[in-house]
């Protein structure tokens, strides 16, 4: 299944301009399929800005895209300690669990993302994908419709 991941956009405010530009560069690399370069760019940012959760969240997604599950789990664990009810963290956990082969735990994590933010479209989409995979067409249709309503395409 192809899941909708997280892409966090940072917002510039003076001291963050270098972080913003490099984060955007990493996102360009990711969209172009240059995942190793995206990972390297994000890790370079973190060497200077170790407290920037948005960069960690983007790094987790790039690691998931590369199927570097152990590394993604480690970084997501770091984030979850600082951001306990963040839908991005739950959505990443869902993707990680899915890649590990645990569809039930993936669904739980995607549901937790929606519990944290009922307007978090990627989790609705991902729940639709899980429901489709396990053969629950009615539930899949409901979650895909919700994702579409929330702007996920």
Coordinates of C-alpha atoms in Angstrom, one line a residue:
X1 CA 0.0 0.0 0.0
X2 CA 1.1 3.5 -0.7
X3 CA 0.6 5.7 2.4
X4 CA 0.4 9.4 2.8
X5 CA 3.3 10.6 4.9
X6 CA 4.1 13.7 6.7
X7 CA 5.7 16.7 5.2
X8 CA 6.3 19.5 7.7
X9 CA 6.9 23.0 6.3
X10 CA 8.8 25.3 8.6
X11 CA 8.1 29.0 8.8
X12 CA 10.9 31.6 8.5
X13 CA 11.5 34.1 11.3
X14 CA 15.0 35.6 11.1
X15 CA 17.2 33.0 12.8
X16 CA 15.5 30.2 11.0
X17 CA 16.0 31.3 7.5
X18 CA 18.9 28.9 6.9
X19 CA 16.9 26.1 8.4
X20 CA 13.9 27.0 6.2
X21 CA 16.0 27.1 3.0
X22 CA 17.7 23.8 3.7
X23 CA 14.5 22.1 4.8
X24 CA 12.9 23.2 1.5
X25 CA 15.9 21.8 -0.3
X26 CA 15.5 18.5 1.5
X27 CA 11.8 18.5 0.5
X28 CA 12.8 19.1 -3.1
X29 CA 15.2 16.2 -2.9
X30 CA 12.5 14.0 -1.4
X31 CA 9.9 14.8 -4.1
X32 CA 12.5 14.1 -6.8
X33 CA 13.2 10.7 -5.3
X34 CA 16.7 11.7 -4.0
X35 CA 16.0 10.2 -0.6
X36 CA 19.7 9.8 0.5
X37 CA 20.3 13.5 -0.3
X38 CA 17.2 14.5 1.5
X39 CA 18.3 12.5 4.6
X40 CA 21.8 14.0 4.4
X41 CA 20.4 17.5 4.2
X42 CA 18.1 17.0 7.1
X43 CA 20.8 15.5 9.3
X44 CA 23.1 18.5 8.5
X45 CA 20.4 20.8 9.7
X46 CA 20.0 18.8 12.9
X47 CA 23.7 19.2 13.6
X48 CA 23.1 22.9 14.0
X49 CA 19.5 22.9 15.2
X50 CA 19.0 19.8 17.4
X51 CA 15.8 21.2 19.0
X52 CA 13.9 21.6 15.7
X53 CA 11.0 19.0 15.8
X54 CA 9.9 19.9 12.3
X55 CA 13.2 18.8 10.9
X56 CA 13.1 15.5 12.9
X57 CA 9.6 14.9 11.6
X58 CA 10.7 15.3 8.0
X59 CA 13.7 13.0 8.7
X60 CA 11.4 10.3 10.0
X61 CA 9.4 10.5 6.8
X62 CA 12.5 10.3 4.6
X63 CA 13.7 7.3 6.6
X64 CA 10.3 5.6 6.2
X65 CA 10.4 6.3 2.5
X66 CA 13.8 4.5 2.4
X67 CA 12.3 1.7 4.5
X68 CA 15.0 2.3 7.2
X69 CA 12.6 1.1 9.8
X70 CA 15.0 0.9 12.8
X71 CA 16.3 4.4 12.2
X72 CA 12.8 5.8 11.7
X73 CA 11.6 4.2 15.0
X74 CA 14.6 5.7 16.8
X75 CA 14.0 9.2 15.5
X76 CA 10.2 9.0 16.0
X77 CA 10.8 7.9 19.6
X78 CA 12.9 11.0 20.2
X79 CA 10.1 13.2 18.8
X80 CA 7.3 11.4 20.8
X81 CA 9.1 12.2 24.1
X82 CA 8.8 15.9 23.3
X83 CA 5.5 15.9 21.4
X84 CA 3.1 13.4 23.1
X85 CA -0.2 14.0 21.2
X86 CA 1.2 15.0 17.8
X87 CA -0.8 13.4 14.9
X88 CA 2.4 13.4 12.7
X89 CA 4.1 11.2 15.3
X90 CA 1.2 8.7 15.4
X91 CA 1.0 8.7 11.6
X92 CA 4.7 7.9 11.3
X93 CA 4.2 5.1 13.9
X94 CA 1.5 3.7 11.7
X95 CA 3.7 3.7 8.7
X96 CA 6.5 2.1 10.6
X97 CA 4.2 -0.6 12.0
X98 CA 2.8 -1.3 8.6
X99 CA 6.3 -1.7 7.2
X100 CA 7.0 -4.1 10.0
X101 CA 4.0 -6.2 8.9
X102 CA 1.7 -5.3 11.8
X103 CA -1.4 -4.0 10.1
X104 CA -3.5 -4.0 13.3
X105 CA -1.0 -1.8 15.1
X106 CA -0.6 0.4 12.1
X107 CA -4.4 0.9 12.1
X108 CA -4.3 1.7 15.9
X109 CA -1.6 4.3 15.3
X110 CA -3.4 5.9 12.4
X111 CA -6.6 6.0 14.5
X112 CA -4.6 7.7 17.3
X113 CA -3.5 10.3 14.8
X114 CA -7.1 11.1 14.0
X115 CA -7.9 11.1 17.7
X116 CA -5.2 13.7 18.2
X117 CA -6.5 15.8 15.3
X118 CA -9.7 14.9 13.7
X119 CA -8.8 17.0 10.7
X120 CA -5.5 15.2 10.0
X121 CA -6.1 14.0 6.4
X122 CA -3.0 11.7 6.0
X123 CA -4.2 9.5 8.8
X124 CA -7.7 9.2 7.3
X125 CA -6.2 8.2 4.0
X126 CA -3.9 5.7 5.7
X127 CA -6.8 4.1 7.6
X128 CA -8.6 3.8 4.2
X129 CA -5.6 2.1 2.7
X130 CA -5.4 -0.3 5.7
X131 CA -9.1 -1.0 5.5
X132 CA -8.9 -1.7 1.7
X133 CA -6.0 -4.0 2.3
X134 CA -7.9 -6.1 4.8
X135 CA -10.9 -6.2 2.6
X136 CA -13.2 -3.8 4.4
X137 CA -14.5 -1.9 1.4
X138 CA -17.1 0.1 3.4
X139 CA -14.6 1.4 5.9
X140 CA -12.1 2.1 3.2
X141 CA -14.6 4.1 1.3
X142 CA -15.6 6.1 4.4
X143 CA -11.9 6.9 5.3
X144 CA -11.0 7.8 1.7
X145 CA -14.0 10.1 1.5
X146 CA -12.9 11.8 4.8
X147 CA -9.3 12.1 3.5
X148 CA -10.6 13.8 0.3
X149 CA -12.8 16.1 2.3
X150 CA -9.7 17.1 4.3
X151 CA -7.8 17.9 1.1
X152 CA -5.7 14.8 0.6
X153 CA -5.5 13.8 -3.0

